[in-house]
Amino acid sequence: MSKSWRPATQLVHGGTTRSQHGETAEAIFLTQGFVYDTSAAAEARFKGETDGFIYARYGSPTNDMFEKRMCMLEGAEDARATASGMAAVSAAILCQLKAGDHIVAARALFGSCRWVVETLAPKYGIECTLIDGRDLANWEGAIRKNTKVFFLESPTNPTLEVIDIAGVAKLANQIGAKVVVDNVFATPLFQKPLELGAHVVVYSATKHIDGQGRCLGGVVLSDKQWIDENLHDYFRHTGPAMSPFNAWTLLKGIETLPLRVKQQTENASRIADFLADQKQVARVIYPGRKDHPQADIIAKQMTGGSTLVCFEMKGGKDAAFALQDALEVVKISNNLGDAKSLITHPATTTHKNLTDEARAELGISAGTVRLSAGIEDSDDLIEDFARALSKVTA
Ligand SMILES: *Cc1c(COP(=O)(O)O)cnc(C)c1O
C-alpha cells in the first residue's frame, strides 16, 4: 500500500484486504463477532497481545477497509467509522471533554452540530461560546482558562463562509486546545484540515462520500495518540459503530469520489456564473468565484471551489419557492453531495428552528437558496434554471 499514491488511486485500492477467495471487490463481513481456535487465543486477543477483531461494535473487517482508505486520503494515522455524521461529530466532541470544560464554536454550523454544542454539552456541564468564526479576533476573545475544544465547519452551511483553519489552529495550540473541523462542505479532496494544523477531522459520509443517496455514515480521523486516549474507549462503550453493509456501500461510493466531485464542481461553477447574471438573483456566493468575500483565505487553504452554490432571490420566499417549484431536473431536497442536483430553501427547512435573529446573523434571508450540484450534464442544468427563472418575476 503506497502512501505516495494520488487520491484517485488511494480511493480505488487503499485499505483493501482480500479473503482466501481473492475477490476483486471488497467483501462485506456481516458478522457481529469472531471465533478463536483456542481459549488461549481468545485470552491473548482480549489482552491485546495479538491483532484481530473481537466484536463488531469495536471494529470489523469491512469497516476497517473503509477507515484505512479514509486515513490514506486524509493523511490521518487512525480513524473510526460511525453510523452517521452526527455520531461522528458528537463522539469527536464529547469523548475529549468533561464537566467544567469550555468549547468555542463558530456559530454557522449544521443544525444538529449546533444543537450538540449549544444545547447538549451544557447539560453535562460543558460550556460553549458561539462566535462569528470569520474573524480570528473573535476566537481569541472567546478563550477562557478552561477552553479545550475549538469546533468549526468551513465552508459553512448554507452561506459558504470560510474560516481560516490555520489561524484558528495557531490560537488553539497556544492554549493546548484541540481543533475539530467538520470538513463535509469542502470534501476530503479540496481541503486538508490536518495539514492546516487541525487535530481532528469529521465527515458525514452520507454526503459526497456515498454521493448516491443510499446510506448514512460518518468518520472521525486524527492522530493515533488522540484516538487511543480519547475516542477508543468512548467508541467501544457508547456504540456509534457503522453497519458493515454501509461501510461496504461507502467503500464502493468513495471509488468514484474524485470523478463525481470534479463534475459537481464544474456544474456548480457554471451555474454560479449563470445565476450571477440573472435579473431575479440579488447575490451569488460561490467559493470558486473571485467575488467571494473571503477569496484570499480560500486561495490559501482550498484546492478547489465547491459542489454547492448559495444565492439570494430578489423576490424573497415567494420567488425562491417559485424557482424551486419550476425546476424539473433539479430536485427539492435538504440533502447534499448527491449525484442528483438538489435545491433547498434553508429558512423554511434546514434552518427553520433558528430564531429570526440567529438566521440573520448567518446571512440567511427569506430569499436564500442553496444548490448542491449533481453530476448531470451542465447544459441540462443551465436550461433547467433558465426555464424556471423565466417563470419568476424579478
Ligand atoms: C449532514 C451533515 C452532518 C450530519 O451528518 P448525518 O450523516 O446526516 O448525520 C454534519 N455536518 C455537516 C456539515 C453536514 O452537512
Coordinates of C-alpha atoms and ligand atoms in Angstrom, one line a residue:
M1 CA 0.0 0.0 0.0
S2 CA 1.8 3.1 -1.2
K3 CA 1.5 6.4 0.8
S4 CA 2.7 8.2 -2.3
W5 CA -0.4 7.3 -4.3
R6 CA -2.5 10.2 -5.6
P7 CA -6.1 10.4 -4.3
A8 CA -7.8 8.8 -7.3
T9 CA -5.6 5.7 -6.8
Q10 CA -5.9 5.7 -3.0
L11 CA -9.7 5.7 -3.3
V12 CA -9.8 2.6 -5.5
H13 CA -7.1 0.5 -3.8
G14 CA -6.5 2.0 -0.4
G15 CA -7.1 -0.3 2.6
T16 CA -8.3 -3.3 0.6
T17 CA -7.7 -6.7 2.2
R18 CA -8.8 -9.9 0.5
S19 CA -10.1 -13.1 1.9
Q20 CA -8.8 -16.5 0.8
H21 CA -11.1 -16.2 -2.3
G22 CA -9.2 -13.3 -3.7
E23 CA -12.3 -11.4 -4.6
T24 CA -12.0 -8.3 -6.8
A25 CA -14.5 -6.1 -5.0
E26 CA -14.2 -5.6 -1.2
A27 CA -16.1 -8.2 0.7
I28 CA -18.9 -7.4 3.2
F29 CA -18.3 -9.1 6.5
L30 CA -21.8 -9.1 8.1
T31 CA -20.8 -10.6 11.4
Q32 CA -21.3 -9.5 14.9
G33 CA -18.4 -11.5 16.4
F34 CA -15.4 -13.6 15.7
V35 CA -14.3 -17.1 16.8
Y36 CA -11.0 -18.2 18.3
D37 CA -9.2 -21.5 17.8
T38 CA -8.4 -21.9 21.5
S39 CA -9.2 -20.3 24.8
A40 CA -5.6 -19.1 25.0
A41 CA -6.1 -17.4 21.6
A42 CA -9.2 -15.6 23.0
E43 CA -7.3 -14.6 26.1
A44 CA -4.4 -13.2 24.0
R45 CA -6.8 -11.3 21.7
F46 CA -8.6 -9.7 24.7
K47 CA -5.2 -8.8 26.3
G48 CA -4.3 -7.0 23.1
E49 CA -1.3 -9.4 22.6
T50 CA -2.5 -10.5 19.1
D51 CA -4.0 -8.4 16.3
G52 CA -7.6 -9.2 15.2
F53 CA -11.2 -8.4 15.7
I54 CA -13.2 -9.0 18.9
Y55 CA -16.6 -7.6 18.4
A56 CA -18.2 -5.6 15.6
R57 CA -19.0 -2.7 17.9
Y58 CA -15.3 -2.2 18.3
G59 CA -14.2 -2.9 14.7
S60 CA -14.7 -5.3 11.8
P61 CA -13.0 -6.1 8.5
T62 CA -15.2 -4.1 6.1
N63 CA -15.3 -1.1 8.4
D64 CA -11.5 -1.4 8.8
M65 CA -11.0 -1.2 5.0
F66 CA -13.2 2.0 4.9
E67 CA -11.3 3.5 7.8
K68 CA -7.9 2.8 6.3
R69 CA -8.9 4.2 2.9
M70 CA -10.2 7.4 4.6
C71 CA -6.9 7.6 6.6
M72 CA -4.9 7.4 3.5
L73 CA -6.9 10.1 1.7
E74 CA -7.0 12.5 4.8
G75 CA -3.3 11.9 5.8
A76 CA -4.5 10.7 9.2
E77 CA -3.0 8.0 11.4
D78 CA -6.2 6.4 12.6
A79 CA -10.0 6.7 12.2
R80 CA -13.3 5.3 13.5
A81 CA -16.3 4.8 11.1
T82 CA -19.6 5.8 12.7
A83 CA -23.3 5.2 11.9
S84 CA -23.9 8.8 10.8
G85 CA -22.2 12.1 10.5
M86 CA -23.8 13.2 13.8
A87 CA -22.5 10.1 15.6
A88 CA -19.0 11.2 14.3
V89 CA -19.5 14.9 15.4
S90 CA -20.9 14.1 18.9
A91 CA -18.3 11.4 19.6
A92 CA -15.4 13.7 18.4
I93 CA -16.6 16.5 20.7
L94 CA -17.8 14.6 23.8
C95 CA -15.1 12.0 24.0
Q96 CA -12.5 14.6 24.9
L97 CA -14.5 16.8 27.3
K98 CA -15.7 16.7 30.9
A99 CA -17.8 18.9 33.1
G100 CA -16.2 22.3 33.6
D101 CA -14.6 22.4 30.1
H102 CA -15.4 25.0 27.5
I103 CA -15.9 24.9 23.8
V104 CA -15.6 27.7 21.3
A105 CA -17.5 27.1 18.1
A106 CA -18.2 29.1 15.0
R107 CA -22.0 29.8 15.1
A108 CA -22.5 28.9 11.4
L109 CA -23.0 25.1 12.0
F110 CA -25.1 22.4 10.6
G111 CA -28.3 22.4 12.7
S112 CA -27.6 19.2 14.7
C113 CA -24.0 20.2 15.2
R114 CA -25.1 23.4 16.7
W115 CA -27.5 21.5 19.0
V116 CA -24.7 19.3 20.3
V117 CA -22.6 22.2 21.4
E118 CA -25.3 24.7 22.3
T119 CA -27.9 22.5 24.0
L120 CA -26.5 19.0 24.7
A121 CA -23.0 19.9 26.0
P122 CA -24.2 22.4 28.7
K123 CA -26.5 19.7 30.1
Y124 CA -23.3 17.9 31.1
G125 CA -21.6 21.0 32.5
I126 CA -19.6 21.7 29.3
E127 CA -19.9 25.4 28.5
C128 CA -20.0 26.7 24.9
T129 CA -19.4 30.1 23.3
L130 CA -20.7 30.6 19.8
I131 CA -18.9 33.2 17.7
D132 CA -18.7 34.6 14.2
G133 CA -15.8 32.4 13.1
R134 CA -14.7 34.5 10.2
D135 CA -12.8 36.9 12.4
L136 CA -9.8 35.4 14.2
A137 CA -10.1 38.1 16.9
N138 CA -13.4 36.5 17.9
W139 CA -11.8 33.1 18.5
E140 CA -9.1 34.7 20.6
G141 CA -11.6 36.9 22.5
A142 CA -13.7 33.8 23.5
I143 CA -10.8 31.9 25.0
R144 CA -11.1 31.1 28.7
K145 CA -8.9 29.2 31.1
N146 CA -10.9 26.1 30.6
T147 CA -11.2 26.2 26.8
K148 CA -10.4 22.7 25.5
V149 CA -12.0 22.5 22.0
F150 CA -12.5 24.8 19.0
F151 CA -15.1 23.5 16.6
L152 CA -15.9 24.7 13.1
E153 CA -17.2 24.0 9.6
S154 CA -15.7 25.6 6.6
P155 CA -17.2 26.4 4.1
T156 CA -20.3 26.8 6.2
N157 CA -23.9 25.7 5.5
P158 CA -25.6 27.3 3.7
T159 CA -23.9 30.6 3.1
L160 CA -20.4 29.2 2.2
E161 CA -18.5 31.4 4.5
V162 CA -14.9 30.3 5.2
I163 CA -12.8 30.2 8.3
D164 CA -9.0 30.5 8.5
I165 CA -8.3 27.0 9.8
A166 CA -4.5 27.5 10.1
G167 CA -5.2 30.8 12.1
V168 CA -7.6 29.0 14.4
A169 CA -5.2 26.1 14.9
K170 CA -2.4 28.5 15.9
L171 CA -4.6 30.1 18.6
A172 CA -5.6 26.6 19.8
N173 CA -2.0 25.4 20.0
Q174 CA -1.1 28.4 22.2
I175 CA -3.5 27.2 24.9
G176 CA -3.3 23.4 24.3
A177 CA -6.9 23.2 22.9
K178 CA -7.9 20.8 20.1
V179 CA -9.4 22.0 16.8
V180 CA -12.2 19.8 15.4
V181 CA -13.1 20.5 11.8
D182 CA -16.3 19.3 10.2
N183 CA -15.0 19.1 6.6
V184 CA -18.2 17.9 4.8
F185 CA -18.7 21.0 2.6
A186 CA -15.0 21.1 1.4
T187 CA -14.8 17.4 0.8
P188 CA -11.6 15.5 1.6
L189 CA -10.3 16.4 -1.9
F190 CA -10.4 20.2 -1.6
Q191 CA -9.3 20.8 1.9
K192 CA -6.9 19.0 4.3
P193 CA -7.6 20.3 7.8
L194 CA -4.8 18.2 9.5
E195 CA -2.2 19.7 7.2
L196 CA -3.5 23.1 8.1
G197 CA -3.0 22.3 11.8
A198 CA -6.4 21.0 13.0
H199 CA -6.3 18.0 15.3
V200 CA -9.5 16.1 14.4
V201 CA -11.5 15.9 11.2
V202 CA -15.0 14.6 11.0
Y203 CA -17.2 13.8 8.0
S204 CA -20.8 12.9 7.3
A205 CA -20.1 10.2 4.8
T206 CA -23.8 10.4 3.9
K207 CA -22.9 13.3 1.7
H208 CA -20.2 13.3 -1.1
I209 CA -18.5 10.0 0.2
D210 CA -21.6 7.9 -0.5
G211 CA -22.7 10.5 -3.1
Q212 CA -25.6 8.5 -4.3
G213 CA -28.2 9.0 -1.6
R214 CA -28.1 5.4 -0.2
C215 CA -27.0 5.3 3.4
L216 CA -25.9 7.3 6.4
G217 CA -22.3 7.2 7.7
G218 CA -19.6 9.2 9.3
V219 CA -16.0 9.1 10.2
V220 CA -13.6 10.6 12.8
L221 CA -10.0 11.0 11.9
S222 CA -7.0 12.1 13.9
D223 CA -3.5 11.0 15.1
K224 CA -3.2 7.7 16.8
Q225 CA -2.5 9.1 20.2
W226 CA -5.6 11.3 20.3
I227 CA -7.7 8.3 19.2
D228 CA -6.1 6.0 21.7
E229 CA -6.5 8.5 24.6
N230 CA -9.9 9.9 23.8
L231 CA -12.0 8.1 21.2
H232 CA -11.0 4.5 21.6
D233 CA -12.9 3.7 24.8
Y234 CA -15.7 6.1 24.2
F235 CA -16.4 4.5 20.8
R236 CA -16.3 0.9 22.2
H237 CA -18.6 1.6 25.1
T238 CA -21.2 4.0 23.7
G239 CA -21.6 2.1 20.4
P240 CA -21.9 4.5 17.5
A241 CA -20.4 1.9 15.1
M242 CA -21.2 1.9 11.4
S243 CA -23.0 -1.1 9.9
P244 CA -20.6 -3.3 7.8
F245 CA -23.1 -3.1 5.0
N246 CA -22.9 0.7 5.0
A247 CA -19.1 0.5 5.2
W248 CA -19.2 -1.6 2.0
T249 CA -21.6 0.8 0.3
L250 CA -19.3 3.7 1.2
L251 CA -16.2 1.9 0.0
K252 CA -17.8 1.5 -3.4
G253 CA -19.1 5.1 -3.3
I254 CA -15.7 6.5 -2.5
E255 CA -14.0 4.9 -5.5
T256 CA -15.8 7.4 -7.7
L257 CA -15.5 10.4 -5.4
P258 CA -12.9 12.3 -7.5
L259 CA -14.9 11.9 -10.7
R260 CA -18.1 12.9 -9.1
V261 CA -16.7 15.9 -7.2
K262 CA -14.9 17.1 -10.3
Q263 CA -18.2 17.1 -12.4
Q264 CA -20.2 18.5 -9.5
T265 CA -17.7 21.4 -9.1
E266 CA -17.7 22.2 -12.8
N267 CA -21.5 22.2 -12.8
A268 CA -21.7 24.3 -9.6
S269 CA -19.2 26.8 -11.0
R270 CA -21.1 27.1 -14.3
I271 CA -24.4 27.6 -12.6
A272 CA -22.9 30.1 -10.2
D273 CA -21.7 32.2 -13.1
F274 CA -25.0 31.9 -14.9
L275 CA -27.1 32.9 -11.8
A276 CA -24.8 35.9 -11.2
D277 CA -26.0 37.4 -14.5
Q278 CA -29.8 36.9 -13.9
K279 CA -32.0 39.9 -13.0
Q280 CA -34.0 37.8 -10.5
V281 CA -30.9 37.0 -8.5
A282 CA -29.6 39.5 -5.9
R283 CA -26.4 37.8 -5.0
V284 CA -24.4 34.6 -5.6
I285 CA -21.9 33.2 -3.1
Y286 CA -19.6 30.6 -4.6
P287 CA -16.1 29.7 -3.2
G288 CA -14.7 29.4 -6.7
R289 CA -15.6 33.0 -7.7
K290 CA -13.3 36.0 -7.4
D291 CA -16.2 38.0 -5.8
H292 CA -16.4 35.6 -2.8
P293 CA -15.9 37.9 0.3
Q294 CA -13.0 35.7 1.6
A295 CA -11.4 34.7 -1.7
D296 CA -7.9 35.3 -0.1
I297 CA -8.5 32.6 2.6
I298 CA -10.0 30.2 0.0
A299 CA -6.8 30.6 -2.1
K300 CA -4.7 29.8 1.0
Q301 CA -6.5 26.7 2.2
M302 CA -8.6 25.1 -0.5
T303 CA -7.6 23.4 -3.7
G304 CA -11.0 23.6 -5.4
G305 CA -14.2 25.5 -5.4
S306 CA -17.3 23.9 -4.1
T307 CA -20.1 21.5 -5.2
L308 CA -22.5 23.9 -3.6
V309 CA -23.8 27.3 -4.6
C310 CA -25.7 29.7 -2.3
F311 CA -27.7 32.5 -3.9
E312 CA -30.4 35.0 -3.0
M313 CA -33.6 35.6 -4.9
K314 CA -34.7 39.3 -5.1
G315 CA -38.3 38.4 -4.5
G316 CA -37.8 36.7 -1.1
K317 CA -39.6 33.5 -0.2
D318 CA -42.2 33.7 -3.0
A319 CA -39.5 33.9 -5.6
A320 CA -37.4 31.2 -4.1
F321 CA -40.4 28.8 -3.9
A322 CA -41.5 29.7 -7.5
L323 CA -38.0 28.9 -8.7
Q324 CA -37.7 25.6 -6.8
D325 CA -41.2 24.5 -7.9
A326 CA -40.5 25.3 -11.6
L327 CA -37.2 23.3 -11.7
E328 CA -37.6 19.9 -13.4
V329 CA -34.1 18.3 -13.4
V330 CA -33.1 19.8 -10.0
K331 CA -35.0 18.2 -7.2
I332 CA -36.1 19.8 -3.9
S333 CA -34.3 18.1 -1.1
N334 CA -32.3 19.0 2.0
N335 CA -29.5 16.5 1.3
L336 CA -26.3 17.5 -0.5
G337 CA -23.3 16.0 -2.2
D338 CA -25.6 13.7 -4.3
A339 CA -25.2 12.6 -7.9
K340 CA -28.6 14.3 -8.4
S341 CA -28.8 18.1 -8.2
L342 CA -30.7 19.1 -5.1
I343 CA -32.1 22.5 -4.1
T344 CA -33.2 23.7 -0.7
H345 CA -34.7 26.8 0.9
P346 CA -32.9 27.0 4.3
A347 CA -35.2 29.4 6.1
T348 CA -38.1 27.0 5.9
T349 CA -36.3 23.7 6.1
T350 CA -32.7 23.1 7.4
H351 CA -32.6 26.4 9.4
K352 CA -36.3 26.8 10.4
N353 CA -35.5 26.1 14.1
L354 CA -33.3 29.1 14.5
T355 CA -34.7 32.4 15.6
D356 CA -35.1 35.1 13.0
E357 CA -32.1 36.9 14.7
A358 CA -29.9 33.8 14.5
R359 CA -30.8 33.3 10.9
A360 CA -30.0 37.0 10.1
E361 CA -26.6 36.6 11.8
L362 CA -25.8 33.7 9.5
G363 CA -26.8 35.8 6.4
I364 CA -29.9 33.6 5.7
S365 CA -32.8 35.6 4.4
A366 CA -36.2 34.6 3.0
G367 CA -34.7 34.6 -0.5
T368 CA -31.7 32.5 0.3
V369 CA -31.4 29.3 -1.7
R370 CA -28.8 26.5 -1.6
L371 CA -28.0 24.3 -4.5
S372 CA -26.0 21.1 -4.3
A373 CA -24.9 20.5 -7.9
G374 CA -25.1 16.9 -9.2
I375 CA -23.2 15.1 -11.9
E376 CA -25.8 15.7 -14.7
D377 CA -24.9 17.4 -18.0
S378 CA -24.3 21.0 -17.2
D379 CA -26.3 22.1 -20.3
D380 CA -29.4 20.4 -18.9
L381 CA -28.9 22.1 -15.6
I382 CA -28.4 25.6 -17.1
E383 CA -31.5 25.0 -19.3
D384 CA -33.5 23.9 -16.3
F385 CA -32.5 27.1 -14.4
A386 CA -33.2 29.4 -17.4
R387 CA -36.6 27.8 -17.9
A388 CA -37.5 28.0 -14.2
L389 CA -36.2 31.6 -13.8
S390 CA -38.4 32.8 -16.7
K391 CA -41.4 31.9 -14.6
V392 CA -40.2 34.1 -11.7
T393 CA -40.8 37.8 -12.0
A394 CA -37.9 40.0 -11.0
Ligands
LIG1 C1 -25.1 16.3 7.0 C2 -24.1 16.9 7.9 C3 -23.9 16.5 9.2 C4 -24.6 15.3 9.8 O1 -24.5 14.1 9.1 P1 -25.5 12.9 9.1 O2 -24.8 11.9 8.3 O3 -26.8 13.4 8.5 O4 -25.7 12.5 10.5 C5 -22.9 17.1 9.9 N1 -22.3 18.2 9.4 C6 -22.5 18.7 8.2 C7 -21.7 19.8 7.7 C8 -23.4 18.1 7.4 O5 -23.6 18.5 6.1

